[in-house]
mmCIF file with all atom_site columns, C-alpha atoms in Angstrom:
data_model
loop_
_atom_site.group_PDB
_atom_site.id
_atom_site.type_symbol
_atom_site.label_atom_id
_atom_site.label_alt_id
_atom_site.label_comp_id
_atom_site.label_asym_id
_atom_site.label_entity_id
_atom_site.label_seq_id
_atom_site.pdbx_PDB_ins_code
_atom_site.Cartn_x
_atom_site.Cartn_y
_atom_site.Cartn_z
_atom_site.occupancy
_atom_site.B_iso_or_equiv
_atom_site.pdbx_formal_charge
_atom_site.auth_seq_id
_atom_site.auth_comp_id
_atom_site.auth_asym_id
_atom_site.auth_atom_id
_atom_site.pdbx_PDB_model_num
ATOM 1   C CA . ILE A 1 1   ? -1.976 1.486   -28.229 1.00 59.00 ? 1   ILE A CA 1
ATOM 2   C CA . ALA A 1 2   ? 0.968  0.646   -26.067 1.00 67.00 ? 2   ALA A CA 1
ATOM 3   C CA . GLY A 1 3   ? 3.678  3.178   -25.988 1.00 92.00 ? 3   GLY A CA 1
ATOM 4   C CA . ILE A 1 4   ? 4.964  6.396   -24.455 1.00 95.00 ? 4   ILE A CA 1
ATOM 5   C CA . THR A 1 5   ? 2.934  9.557   -23.960 1.00 95.00 ? 5   THR A CA 1
ATOM 6   C CA . GLN A 1 6   ? 4.590  13.177  -23.012 1.00 96.00 ? 6   GLN A CA 1
ATOM 7   C CA . ALA A 1 7   ? 2.838  16.222  -21.891 1.00 96.00 ? 7   ALA A CA 1
ATOM 8   C CA . PRO A 1 8   ? 2.495  19.007  -22.750 1.00 97.00 ? 8   PRO A CA 1
ATOM 9   C CA . THR A 1 9   ? 3.093  18.793  -26.520 1.00 95.00 ? 9   THR A CA 1
ATOM 10  C CA . SER A 1 10  ? 4.639  22.174  -26.339 1.00 96.00 ? 10  SER A CA 1
ATOM 11  C CA . GLN A 1 11  ? 5.264  25.088  -24.047 1.00 97.00 ? 11  GLN A CA 1
ATOM 12  C CA . ILE A 1 12  ? 6.458  28.472  -23.947 1.00 97.00 ? 12  ILE A CA 1
ATOM 13  C CA . LEU A 1 13  ? 7.714  29.412  -20.507 1.00 95.00 ? 13  LEU A CA 1
ATOM 14  C CA . ALA A 1 14  ? 9.323  32.620  -18.869 1.00 97.00 ? 14  ALA A CA 1
ATOM 15  C CA . ALA A 1 15  ? 12.750 32.321  -17.509 1.00 97.00 ? 15  ALA A CA 1
ATOM 16  C CA . GLY A 1 16  ? 12.996 31.628  -13.906 1.00 97.00 ? 16  GLY A CA 1
ATOM 17  C CA . ARG A 1 17  ? 9.678  29.564  -13.774 1.00 97.00 ? 17  ARG A CA 1
ATOM 18  C CA . ARG A 1 18  ? 9.405  25.945  -12.608 1.00 97.00 ? 18  ARG A CA 1
ATOM 19  C CA . MET A 1 19  ? 8.316  23.486  -15.155 1.00 97.00 ? 19  MET A CA 1
ATOM 20  C CA . THR A 1 20  ? 7.594  19.625  -15.088 1.00 98.00 ? 20  THR A CA 1
ATOM 21  C CA . LEU A 1 21  ? 7.453  17.656  -18.108 1.00 98.00 ? 21  LEU A CA 1
ATOM 22  C CA . ARG A 1 22  ? 5.447  14.429  -17.782 1.00 98.00 ? 22  ARG A CA 1
ATOM 23  C CA . CYS A 1 23  ? 6.049  11.052  -19.217 1.00 98.00 ? 23  CYS A CA 1
ATOM 24  C CA . THR A 1 24  ? 4.108  7.874   -18.972 1.00 97.00 ? 24  THR A CA 1
ATOM 25  C CA . GLN A 1 25  ? 4.813  4.508   -20.382 1.00 97.00 ? 25  GLN A CA 1
ATOM 26  C CA . ASP A 1 26  ? 2.435  1.493   -20.535 1.00 95.00 ? 26  ASP A CA 1
ATOM 27  C CA . MET A 1 27  ? 4.910  -1.212  -21.719 1.00 94.00 ? 27  MET A CA 1
ATOM 28  C CA . ARG A 1 28  ? 6.011  -1.998  -18.111 1.00 93.00 ? 28  ARG A CA 1
ATOM 29  C CA . HIS A 1 29  ? 9.581  -1.172  -19.183 1.00 94.00 ? 29  HIS A CA 1
ATOM 30  C CA . ASN A 1 30  ? 12.197 -1.064  -16.358 1.00 93.00 ? 30  ASN A CA 1
ATOM 31  C CA . ALA A 1 31  ? 14.397 1.619   -17.775 1.00 93.00 ? 31  ALA A CA 1
ATOM 32  C CA . MET A 1 32  ? 13.496 5.127   -18.621 1.00 95.00 ? 32  MET A CA 1
ATOM 33  C CA . TYR A 1 33  ? 15.268 8.100   -20.047 1.00 95.00 ? 33  TYR A CA 1
ATOM 34  C CA . TRP A 1 34  ? 15.141 11.722  -20.804 1.00 97.00 ? 34  TRP A CA 1
ATOM 35  C CA . TYR A 1 35  ? 16.894 13.404  -23.798 1.00 96.00 ? 35  TYR A CA 1
ATOM 36  C CA . ARG A 1 36  ? 17.126 16.732  -25.241 1.00 97.00 ? 36  ARG A CA 1
ATOM 37  C CA . GLN A 1 37  ? 17.470 17.223  -29.094 1.00 94.00 ? 37  GLN A CA 1
ATOM 38  C CA . ASP A 1 38  ? 19.218 20.308  -30.396 1.00 93.00 ? 38  ASP A CA 1
ATOM 39  C CA . LEU A 1 39  ? 20.068 21.175  -34.037 1.00 86.00 ? 39  LEU A CA 1
ATOM 40  C CA . GLY A 1 40  ? 23.351 19.671  -35.007 1.00 83.00 ? 40  GLY A CA 1
ATOM 41  C CA . LEU A 1 41  ? 23.943 18.019  -31.648 1.00 86.00 ? 41  LEU A CA 1
ATOM 42  C CA . GLY A 1 42  ? 21.510 14.904  -32.015 1.00 88.00 ? 42  GLY A CA 1
ATOM 43  C CA . LEU A 1 43  ? 20.068 13.645  -28.709 1.00 92.00 ? 43  LEU A CA 1
ATOM 44  C CA . ARG A 1 44  ? 21.865 14.162  -25.360 1.00 93.00 ? 44  ARG A CA 1
ATOM 45  C CA . LEU A 1 45  ? 21.007 12.077  -22.363 1.00 93.00 ? 45  LEU A CA 1
ATOM 46  C CA . ILE A 1 46  ? 19.842 14.374  -19.375 1.00 96.00 ? 46  ILE A CA 1
ATOM 47  C CA . HIS A 1 47  ? 18.852 11.656  -16.759 1.00 96.00 ? 47  HIS A CA 1
ATOM 48  C CA . TYR A 1 48  ? 17.884 8.014   -16.707 1.00 94.00 ? 48  TYR A CA 1
ATOM 49  C CA . SER A 1 49  ? 16.411 5.424   -14.400 1.00 94.00 ? 49  SER A CA 1
ATOM 50  C CA . ASN A 1 50  ? 17.260 1.792   -14.604 1.00 91.00 ? 50  ASN A CA 1
ATOM 51  C CA . THR A 1 51  ? 14.341 0.678   -12.482 1.00 93.00 ? 51  THR A CA 1
ATOM 52  C CA . ALA A 1 52  ? 11.669 2.460   -10.249 1.00 94.00 ? 52  ALA A CA 1
ATOM 53  C CA . GLY A 1 53  ? 13.122 4.113   -7.061  1.00 95.00 ? 53  GLY A CA 1
ATOM 54  C CA . THR A 1 54  ? 16.487 4.699   -8.852  1.00 95.00 ? 54  THR A CA 1
ATOM 55  C CA . THR A 1 55  ? 17.774 7.591   -11.063 1.00 96.00 ? 55  THR A CA 1
ATOM 56  C CA . GLY A 1 56  ? 21.210 8.683   -12.533 1.00 93.00 ? 56  GLY A CA 1
ATOM 57  C CA . LYS A 1 57  ? 22.769 11.482  -14.204 1.00 94.00 ? 57  LYS A CA 1
ATOM 58  C CA . GLY A 1 58  ? 23.427 11.530  -17.943 1.00 91.00 ? 58  GLY A CA 1
ATOM 59  C CA . GLU A 1 59  ? 25.602 13.585  -20.220 1.00 90.00 ? 59  GLU A CA 1
ATOM 60  C CA . VAL A 1 60  ? 23.848 17.092  -19.564 1.00 95.00 ? 60  VAL A CA 1
ATOM 61  C CA . PRO A 1 61  ? 22.062 16.841  -16.233 1.00 96.00 ? 61  PRO A CA 1
ATOM 62  C CA . ASP A 1 62  ? 22.621 20.395  -14.855 1.00 97.00 ? 62  ASP A CA 1
ATOM 63  C CA . GLY A 1 63  ? 19.449 22.320  -14.285 1.00 97.00 ? 63  GLY A CA 1
ATOM 64  C CA . TYR A 1 64  ? 17.060 19.260  -14.488 1.00 98.00 ? 64  TYR A CA 1
ATOM 65  C CA . SER A 1 65  ? 15.845 16.601  -12.020 1.00 98.00 ? 65  SER A CA 1
ATOM 66  C CA . VAL A 1 66  ? 13.908 13.553  -12.135 1.00 98.00 ? 66  VAL A CA 1
ATOM 67  C CA . SER A 1 67  ? 11.995 11.173  -10.020 1.00 97.00 ? 67  SER A CA 1
ATOM 68  C CA . ARG A 1 68  ? 10.877 7.573   -10.433 1.00 97.00 ? 68  ARG A CA 1
ATOM 69  C CA . ALA A 1 69  ? 8.098  6.676   -7.876  1.00 97.00 ? 69  ALA A CA 1
ATOM 70  C CA . ASN A 1 70  ? 6.778  3.906   -9.878  1.00 96.00 ? 70  ASN A CA 1
ATOM 71  C CA . THR A 1 71  ? 7.390  1.900   -13.099 1.00 96.00 ? 71  THR A CA 1
ATOM 72  C CA . ASP A 1 72  ? 5.063  3.821   -15.471 1.00 96.00 ? 72  ASP A CA 1
ATOM 73  C CA . ASP A 1 73  ? 6.036  7.690   -14.932 1.00 97.00 ? 73  ASP A CA 1
ATOM 74  C CA . PHE A 1 74  ? 9.283  9.466   -15.125 1.00 98.00 ? 74  PHE A CA 1
ATOM 75  C CA . PRO A 1 75  ? 8.745  13.332  -14.841 1.00 98.00 ? 75  PRO A CA 1
ATOM 76  C CA . LEU A 1 76  ? 11.640 15.863  -15.621 1.00 98.00 ? 76  LEU A CA 1
ATOM 77  C CA . THR A 1 77  ? 11.623 19.093  -13.739 1.00 98.00 ? 77  THR A CA 1
ATOM 78  C CA . LEU A 1 78  ? 13.327 22.217  -14.513 1.00 97.00 ? 78  LEU A CA 1
ATOM 79  C CA . ALA A 1 79  ? 13.358 24.096  -11.207 1.00 95.00 ? 79  ALA A CA 1
ATOM 80  C CA . SER A 1 80  ? 14.279 27.358  -12.807 1.00 97.00 ? 80  SER A CA 1
ATOM 81  C CA . ALA A 1 81  ? 14.212 27.459  -16.414 1.00 97.00 ? 81  ALA A CA 1
ATOM 82  C CA . VAL A 1 82  ? 16.913 29.546  -18.401 1.00 97.00 ? 82  VAL A CA 1
ATOM 83  C CA . PRO A 1 83  ? 16.774 30.163  -22.264 1.00 97.00 ? 83  PRO A CA 1
ATOM 84  C CA . SER A 1 84  ? 19.593 27.518  -22.886 1.00 97.00 ? 84  SER A CA 1
ATOM 85  C CA . GLN A 1 85  ? 17.003 24.965  -21.867 1.00 98.00 ? 85  GLN A CA 1
ATOM 86  C CA . THR A 1 86  ? 15.000 25.878  -24.978 1.00 97.00 ? 86  THR A CA 1
ATOM 87  C CA . SER A 1 87  ? 14.954 22.394  -26.962 1.00 97.00 ? 87  SER A CA 1
ATOM 88  C CA . VAL A 1 88  ? 12.849 19.390  -27.934 1.00 96.00 ? 88  VAL A CA 1
ATOM 89  C CA . TYR A 1 89  ? 12.610 16.753  -24.934 1.00 97.00 ? 89  TYR A CA 1
ATOM 90  C CA . PHE A 1 90  ? 12.089 13.124  -25.679 1.00 96.00 ? 90  PHE A CA 1
ATOM 91  C CA . CYS A 1 91  ? 11.405 10.506  -23.127 1.00 97.00 ? 91  CYS A CA 1
ATOM 92  C CA . ALA A 1 92  ? 12.329 6.914   -23.790 1.00 95.00 ? 92  ALA A CA 1
ATOM 93  C CA . SER A 1 93  ? 12.061 3.505   -22.407 1.00 95.00 ? 93  SER A CA 1
ATOM 94  C CA . SER A 1 94  ? 13.626 0.228   -22.895 1.00 92.00 ? 94  SER A CA 1
ATOM 95  C CA . ALA A 1 95  ? 12.678 -3.101  -21.377 1.00 89.00 ? 95  ALA A CA 1
ATOM 96  C CA . GLY A 1 96  ? 16.011 -3.408  -19.363 1.00 81.00 ? 96  GLY A CA 1
ATOM 97  C CA . ALA A 1 97  ? 18.965 -1.254  -18.952 1.00 75.00 ? 97  ALA A CA 1
ATOM 98  C CA . GLY A 1 98  ? 21.365 -3.889  -20.790 1.00 77.00 ? 98  GLY A CA 1
ATOM 99  C CA . PHE A 1 99  ? 23.526 -2.777  -23.717 1.00 76.00 ? 99  PHE A CA 1
ATOM 100 C CA . TYR A 1 100 ? 21.377 -4.660  -26.216 1.00 83.00 ? 100 TYR A CA 1
ATOM 101 C CA . ASN A 1 101 ? 18.209 -3.077  -25.504 1.00 87.00 ? 101 ASN A CA 1
ATOM 102 C CA . GLU A 1 102 ? 16.764 -0.632  -28.010 1.00 90.00 ? 102 GLU A CA 1
ATOM 103 C CA . GLN A 1 103 ? 14.833 2.339   -26.700 1.00 92.00 ? 103 GLN A CA 1
ATOM 104 C CA . PHE A 1 104 ? 11.245 3.362   -27.558 1.00 93.00 ? 104 PHE A CA 1
ATOM 105 C CA . PHE A 1 105 ? 10.636 7.303   -27.742 1.00 94.00 ? 105 PHE A CA 1
ATOM 106 C CA . GLY A 1 106 ? 7.756  9.251   -27.127 1.00 95.00 ? 106 GLY A CA 1
ATOM 107 C CA . PRO A 1 107 ? 6.549  12.034  -29.326 1.00 93.00 ? 107 PRO A CA 1
ATOM 108 C CA . GLY A 1 108 ? 8.467  14.897  -27.787 1.00 95.00 ? 108 GLY A CA 1
ATOM 109 C CA . THR A 1 109 ? 7.820  18.203  -25.780 1.00 96.00 ? 109 THR A CA 1
ATOM 110 C CA . ARG A 1 110 ? 9.041  21.258  -27.537 1.00 96.00 ? 110 ARG A CA 1
ATOM 111 C CA . LEU A 1 111 ? 9.911  23.863  -24.835 1.00 97.00 ? 111 LEU A CA 1
ATOM 112 C CA . THR A 1 112 ? 10.855 27.400  -25.463 1.00 97.00 ? 112 THR A CA 1
ATOM 113 C CA . VAL A 1 113 ? 12.196 29.560  -22.553 1.00 97.00 ? 113 VAL A CA 1
ATOM 114 C CA . LEU A 1 114 ? 12.097 33.183  -23.026 1.00 96.00 ? 114 LEU A CA 1
ATOM 115 C CA . ALA B 2 1   ? 36.536 9.257   -26.040 1.00 65.00 ? 1   ALA B CA 1
ATOM 116 C CA . GLN B 2 2   ? 33.522 7.345   -26.939 1.00 76.00 ? 2   GLN B CA 1
ATOM 117 C CA . SER B 2 3   ? 31.666 8.721   -29.700 1.00 85.00 ? 3   SER B CA 1
ATOM 118 C CA . VAL B 2 4   ? 29.706 8.282   -32.996 1.00 91.00 ? 4   VAL B CA 1
ATOM 119 C CA . ALA B 2 5   ? 29.909 10.568  -36.050 1.00 94.00 ? 5   ALA B CA 1
ATOM 120 C CA . GLN B 2 6   ? 27.607 10.858  -39.118 1.00 96.00 ? 6   GLN B CA 1
ATOM 121 C CA . PRO B 2 7   ? 29.970 12.816  -41.624 1.00 95.00 ? 7   PRO B CA 1
ATOM 122 C CA . GLU B 2 8   ? 27.162 13.923  -43.859 1.00 96.00 ? 8   GLU B CA 1
ATOM 123 C CA . ASP B 2 9   ? 24.400 16.342  -42.923 1.00 94.00 ? 9   ASP B CA 1
ATOM 124 C CA . GLN B 2 10  ? 22.396 15.620  -45.962 1.00 97.00 ? 10  GLN B CA 1
ATOM 125 C CA . VAL B 2 11  ? 21.999 12.729  -48.448 1.00 98.00 ? 11  VAL B CA 1
ATOM 126 C CA . ASN B 2 12  ? 20.019 13.040  -51.498 1.00 97.00 ? 12  ASN B CA 1
ATOM 127 C CA . VAL B 2 13  ? 19.110 10.232  -53.673 1.00 97.00 ? 13  VAL B CA 1
ATOM 128 C CA . ALA B 2 14  ? 16.503 9.355   -56.491 1.00 97.00 ? 14  ALA B CA 1
ATOM 129 C CA . GLU B 2 15  ? 13.691 6.898   -55.759 1.00 97.00 ? 15  GLU B CA 1
ATOM 130 C CA . GLY B 2 16  ? 14.765 3.495   -56.744 1.00 97.00 ? 16  GLY B CA 1
ATOM 131 C CA . ASN B 2 17  ? 18.412 4.201   -56.417 1.00 97.00 ? 17  ASN B CA 1
ATOM 132 C CA . PRO B 2 18  ? 20.313 2.516   -53.619 1.00 97.00 ? 18  PRO B CA 1
ATOM 133 C CA . LEU B 2 19  ? 21.002 4.629   -50.504 1.00 97.00 ? 19  LEU B CA 1
ATOM 134 C CA . THR B 2 20  ? 23.716 4.693   -47.835 1.00 97.00 ? 20  THR B CA 1
ATOM 135 C CA . VAL B 2 21  ? 23.837 6.782   -44.686 1.00 98.00 ? 21  VAL B CA 1
ATOM 136 C CA . LYS B 2 22  ? 27.200 6.705   -43.165 1.00 98.00 ? 22  LYS B CA 1
ATOM 137 C CA . CYS B 2 23  ? 28.329 6.276   -39.447 1.00 97.00 ? 23  CYS B CA 1
ATOM 138 C CA . THR B 2 24  ? 31.384 5.758   -37.784 1.00 96.00 ? 24  THR B CA 1
ATOM 139 C CA . TYR B 2 25  ? 32.146 5.097   -34.097 1.00 92.00 ? 25  TYR B CA 1
ATOM 140 C CA . SER B 2 26  ? 34.961 5.393   -31.524 1.00 88.00 ? 26  SER B CA 1
ATOM 141 C CA . VAL B 2 27  ? 34.459 3.234   -28.609 1.00 81.00 ? 27  VAL B CA 1
ATOM 142 C CA . SER B 2 28  ? 36.621 0.804   -26.477 1.00 77.00 ? 28  SER B CA 1
ATOM 143 C CA . GLY B 2 29  ? 35.455 -2.491  -26.186 1.00 78.00 ? 29  GLY B CA 1
ATOM 144 C CA . ASN B 2 30  ? 32.668 -4.174  -28.117 1.00 79.00 ? 30  ASN B CA 1
ATOM 145 C CA . PRO B 2 31  ? 30.402 -1.596  -29.538 1.00 84.00 ? 31  PRO B CA 1
ATOM 146 C CA . TYR B 2 32  ? 26.698 -1.895  -29.500 1.00 90.00 ? 32  TYR B CA 1
ATOM 147 C CA . LEU B 2 33  ? 25.318 0.085   -32.448 1.00 93.00 ? 33  LEU B CA 1
ATOM 148 C CA . PHE B 2 34  ? 21.831 1.156   -33.174 1.00 95.00 ? 34  PHE B CA 1
ATOM 149 C CA . TRP B 2 35  ? 19.964 3.180   -35.994 1.00 97.00 ? 35  TRP B CA 1
ATOM 150 C CA . TYR B 2 36  ? 16.887 5.147   -35.494 1.00 97.00 ? 36  TYR B CA 1
ATOM 151 C CA . VAL B 2 37  ? 14.687 7.205   -37.809 1.00 96.00 ? 37  VAL B CA 1
ATOM 152 C CA . GLN B 2 38  ? 12.906 10.408  -37.130 1.00 94.00 ? 38  GLN B CA 1
ATOM 153 C CA . TYR B 2 39  ? 9.886  11.491  -39.155 1.00 92.00 ? 39  TYR B CA 1
ATOM 154 C CA . PRO B 2 40  ? 8.892  15.232  -38.761 1.00 87.00 ? 40  PRO B CA 1
ATOM 155 C CA . ASN B 2 41  ? 7.371  16.170  -35.468 1.00 83.00 ? 41  ASN B CA 1
ATOM 156 C CA . ARG B 2 42  ? 7.644  12.566  -34.205 1.00 86.00 ? 42  ARG B CA 1
ATOM 157 C CA . GLY B 2 43  ? 9.959  10.739  -31.730 1.00 88.00 ? 43  GLY B CA 1
ATOM 158 C CA . LEU B 2 44  ? 12.675 8.441   -32.913 1.00 93.00 ? 44  LEU B CA 1
ATOM 159 C CA . GLN B 2 45  ? 11.728 4.952   -34.108 1.00 95.00 ? 45  GLN B CA 1
ATOM 160 C CA . PHE B 2 46  ? 14.088 1.949   -33.783 1.00 95.00 ? 46  PHE B CA 1
ATOM 161 C CA . LEU B 2 47  ? 15.407 0.471   -37.148 1.00 96.00 ? 47  LEU B CA 1
ATOM 162 C CA . LEU B 2 48  ? 17.948 -2.168  -36.247 1.00 96.00 ? 48  LEU B CA 1
ATOM 163 C CA . LYS B 2 49  ? 20.881 -2.844  -33.943 1.00 95.00 ? 49  LYS B CA 1
ATOM 164 C CA . TYR B 2 50  ? 24.273 -4.658  -34.018 1.00 93.00 ? 50  TYR B CA 1
ATOM 165 C CA . ILE B 2 51  ? 25.087 -6.491  -30.932 1.00 89.00 ? 51  ILE B CA 1
ATOM 166 C CA . THR B 2 52  ? 27.320 -9.341  -32.046 1.00 84.00 ? 52  THR B CA 1
ATOM 167 C CA . GLY B 2 53  ? 27.432 -12.050 -34.775 1.00 85.00 ? 53  GLY B CA 1
ATOM 168 C CA . ASP B 2 54  ? 26.843 -11.338 -38.442 1.00 88.00 ? 54  ASP B CA 1
ATOM 169 C CA . ASN B 2 55  ? 28.287 -8.134  -39.843 1.00 91.00 ? 55  ASN B CA 1
ATOM 170 C CA . LEU B 2 56  ? 25.210 -7.543  -41.885 1.00 95.00 ? 56  LEU B CA 1
ATOM 171 C CA . VAL B 2 57  ? 22.177 -6.586  -39.911 1.00 95.00 ? 57  VAL B CA 1
ATOM 172 C CA . LYS B 2 58  ? 18.727 -6.651  -41.280 1.00 95.00 ? 58  LYS B CA 1
ATOM 173 C CA . GLY B 2 59  ? 15.918 -4.174  -39.916 1.00 94.00 ? 59  GLY B CA 1
ATOM 174 C CA . SER B 2 60  ? 12.786 -2.569  -40.543 1.00 91.00 ? 60  SER B CA 1
ATOM 175 C CA . TYR B 2 61  ? 11.415 -1.285  -43.724 1.00 92.00 ? 61  TYR B CA 1
ATOM 176 C CA . GLY B 2 62  ? 13.859 -3.081  -45.948 1.00 95.00 ? 62  GLY B CA 1
ATOM 177 C CA . PHE B 2 63  ? 16.751 -1.261  -44.247 1.00 97.00 ? 63  PHE B CA 1
ATOM 178 C CA . GLU B 2 64  ? 20.082 -2.982  -43.415 1.00 97.00 ? 64  GLU B CA 1
ATOM 179 C CA . ALA B 2 65  ? 23.446 -1.956  -41.944 1.00 97.00 ? 65  ALA B CA 1
ATOM 180 C CA . GLU B 2 66  ? 26.941 -3.538  -42.133 1.00 95.00 ? 66  GLU B CA 1
ATOM 181 C CA . PHE B 2 67  ? 29.224 -3.597  -39.155 1.00 94.00 ? 67  PHE B CA 1
ATOM 182 C CA . ASN B 2 68  ? 32.863 -3.064  -40.201 1.00 94.00 ? 68  ASN B CA 1
ATOM 183 C CA . LYS B 2 69  ? 35.280 -3.402  -37.387 1.00 91.00 ? 69  LYS B CA 1
ATOM 184 C CA . SER B 2 70  ? 38.432 -2.716  -39.225 1.00 91.00 ? 70  SER B CA 1
ATOM 185 C CA . GLN B 2 71  ? 36.867 0.656   -40.317 1.00 93.00 ? 71  GLN B CA 1
ATOM 186 C CA . THR B 2 72  ? 34.897 1.222   -37.100 1.00 93.00 ? 72  THR B CA 1
ATOM 187 C CA . SER B 2 73  ? 31.813 1.985   -39.377 1.00 95.00 ? 73  SER B CA 1
ATOM 188 C CA . PHE B 2 74  ? 28.150 1.113   -39.167 1.00 97.00 ? 74  PHE B CA 1
ATOM 189 C CA . HIS B 2 75  ? 26.610 2.317   -42.451 1.00 98.00 ? 75  HIS B CA 1
ATOM 190 C CA . LEU B 2 76  ? 22.970 2.202   -43.081 1.00 98.00 ? 76  LEU B CA 1
ATOM 191 C CA . LYS B 2 77  ? 21.928 0.857   -46.460 1.00 97.00 ? 77  LYS B CA 1
ATOM 192 C CA . LYS B 2 78  ? 18.727 0.195   -48.650 1.00 97.00 ? 78  LYS B CA 1
ATOM 193 C CA . PRO B 2 79  ? 18.705 -1.353  -52.147 1.00 96.00 ? 79  PRO B CA 1
ATOM 194 C CA . SER B 2 80  ? 15.973 0.778   -53.568 1.00 97.00 ? 80  SER B CA 1
ATOM 195 C CA . ALA B 2 81  ? 14.913 3.975   -51.918 1.00 97.00 ? 81  ALA B CA 1
ATOM 196 C CA . LEU B 2 82  ? 11.361 5.336   -51.498 1.00 97.00 ? 82  LEU B CA 1
ATOM 197 C CA . VAL B 2 83  ? 10.166 8.775   -51.319 1.00 96.00 ? 83  VAL B CA 1
ATOM 198 C CA . SER B 2 84  ? 8.699  7.759   -47.933 1.00 95.00 ? 84  SER B CA 1
ATOM 199 C CA . ASP B 2 85  ? 12.192 6.924   -46.670 1.00 96.00 ? 85  ASP B CA 1
ATOM 200 C CA . SER B 2 86  ? 12.827 10.802  -46.632 1.00 96.00 ? 86  SER B CA 1
ATOM 201 C CA . ALA B 2 87  ? 13.457 11.374  -42.831 1.00 96.00 ? 87  ALA B CA 1
ATOM 202 C CA . LEU B 2 88  ? 16.254 12.216  -40.335 1.00 96.00 ? 88  LEU B CA 1
ATOM 203 C CA . TYR B 2 89  ? 18.261 9.312   -39.421 1.00 97.00 ? 89  TYR B CA 1
ATOM 204 C CA . PHE B 2 90  ? 20.412 8.824   -36.331 1.00 96.00 ? 90  PHE B CA 1
ATOM 205 C CA . CYS B 2 91  ? 23.355 6.320   -35.503 1.00 96.00 ? 91  CYS B CA 1
ATOM 206 C CA . ALA B 2 92  ? 23.863 5.654   -31.901 1.00 94.00 ? 92  ALA B CA 1
ATOM 207 C CA . VAL B 2 93  ? 26.538 3.681   -29.828 1.00 91.00 ? 93  VAL B CA 1
ATOM 208 C CA . ARG B 2 94  ? 26.002 2.313   -26.367 1.00 84.00 ? 94  ARG B CA 1
ATOM 209 C CA . PHE B 2 95  ? 29.111 1.682   -24.458 1.00 71.00 ? 95  PHE B CA 1
ATOM 210 C CA . LEU B 2 96  ? 28.026 2.008   -20.866 1.00 66.00 ? 96  LEU B CA 1
ATOM 211 C CA . THR B 2 97  ? 24.620 0.590   -19.490 1.00 62.00 ? 97  THR B CA 1
ATOM 212 C CA . ASN B 2 98  ? 22.833 4.058   -19.376 1.00 67.00 ? 98  ASN B CA 1
ATOM 213 C CA . ASP B 2 99  ? 24.917 6.019   -21.983 1.00 76.00 ? 99  ASP B CA 1
ATOM 214 C CA . MET B 2 100 ? 23.414 5.886   -25.531 1.00 84.00 ? 100 MET B CA 1
ATOM 215 C CA . ARG B 2 101 ? 25.484 8.493   -27.545 1.00 89.00 ? 101 ARG B CA 1
ATOM 216 C CA . PHE B 2 102 ? 23.815 9.656   -30.770 1.00 91.00 ? 102 PHE B CA 1
ATOM 217 C CA . GLY B 2 103 ? 25.174 11.071  -33.677 1.00 93.00 ? 103 GLY B CA 1
ATOM 218 C CA . ALA B 2 104 ? 24.147 14.773  -35.077 1.00 93.00 ? 104 ALA B CA 1
ATOM 219 C CA . GLY B 2 105 ? 21.748 12.952  -37.581 1.00 95.00 ? 105 GLY B CA 1
ATOM 220 C CA . THR B 2 106 ? 21.713 12.892  -41.512 1.00 96.00 ? 106 THR B CA 1
ATOM 221 C CA . ARG B 2 107 ? 18.864 14.128  -43.224 1.00 96.00 ? 107 ARG B CA 1
ATOM 222 C CA . LEU B 2 108 ? 17.781 11.900  -46.221 1.00 97.00 ? 108 LEU B CA 1
ATOM 223 C CA . THR B 2 109 ? 15.803 13.199  -49.117 1.00 97.00 ? 109 THR B CA 1
ATOM 224 C CA . VAL B 2 110 ? 14.572 10.805  -51.602 1.00 97.00 ? 110 VAL B CA 1
ATOM 225 C CA . LYS B 2 111 ? 13.351 12.439  -54.759 1.00 96.00 ? 111 LYS B CA 1
ATOM 226 C CA . PRO B 2 112 ? 10.725 11.033  -57.170 1.00 95.00 ? 112 PRO B CA 1
#
């Protein structure tokens, strides 16, 4: 079944540790996104990639980095995790970066930083 | 500022009754508006979008939304609610290529 997979499903992490959240899509979508979801705040964009080889900053990029070496994969790295990064992280993709493209979401990764 | 607001945290309706989930937006230029639904422990699923054209947009699972430019609203509606419609609903507006702004979400509960 085509779609987006994320790993791990959940993770408890000690503050200061490095963590990479994985995201893979098999829809050959050009654009990919990382969001965090926090209660009462909806989803906020962390980083995006319009196409392989390019990335950009979203609304809340501090403390996170991304790479886009190929079309399918878009990992999100927390270089040194802090408790405020406790959240549910969603990866998404869209066929293109145009205004009219809806986004498809993965199942999410629940991250707890202690 | 470009933003979207969902004024109700919670909406409760009885099964079979019509439902409305409200959304208002603030954006310069033409708005591109979306509705998504999130079931427990799942990612968001696309329901419908307004890009241009008819103000009434029909989407998945019998949902529709009405774009009202004068009231800057994009309310989600369904004529007859089902218990299985109970979920978290998000309105979103896209005003720059890579910036989709989401509302805080409205929890819909449909009671039998």
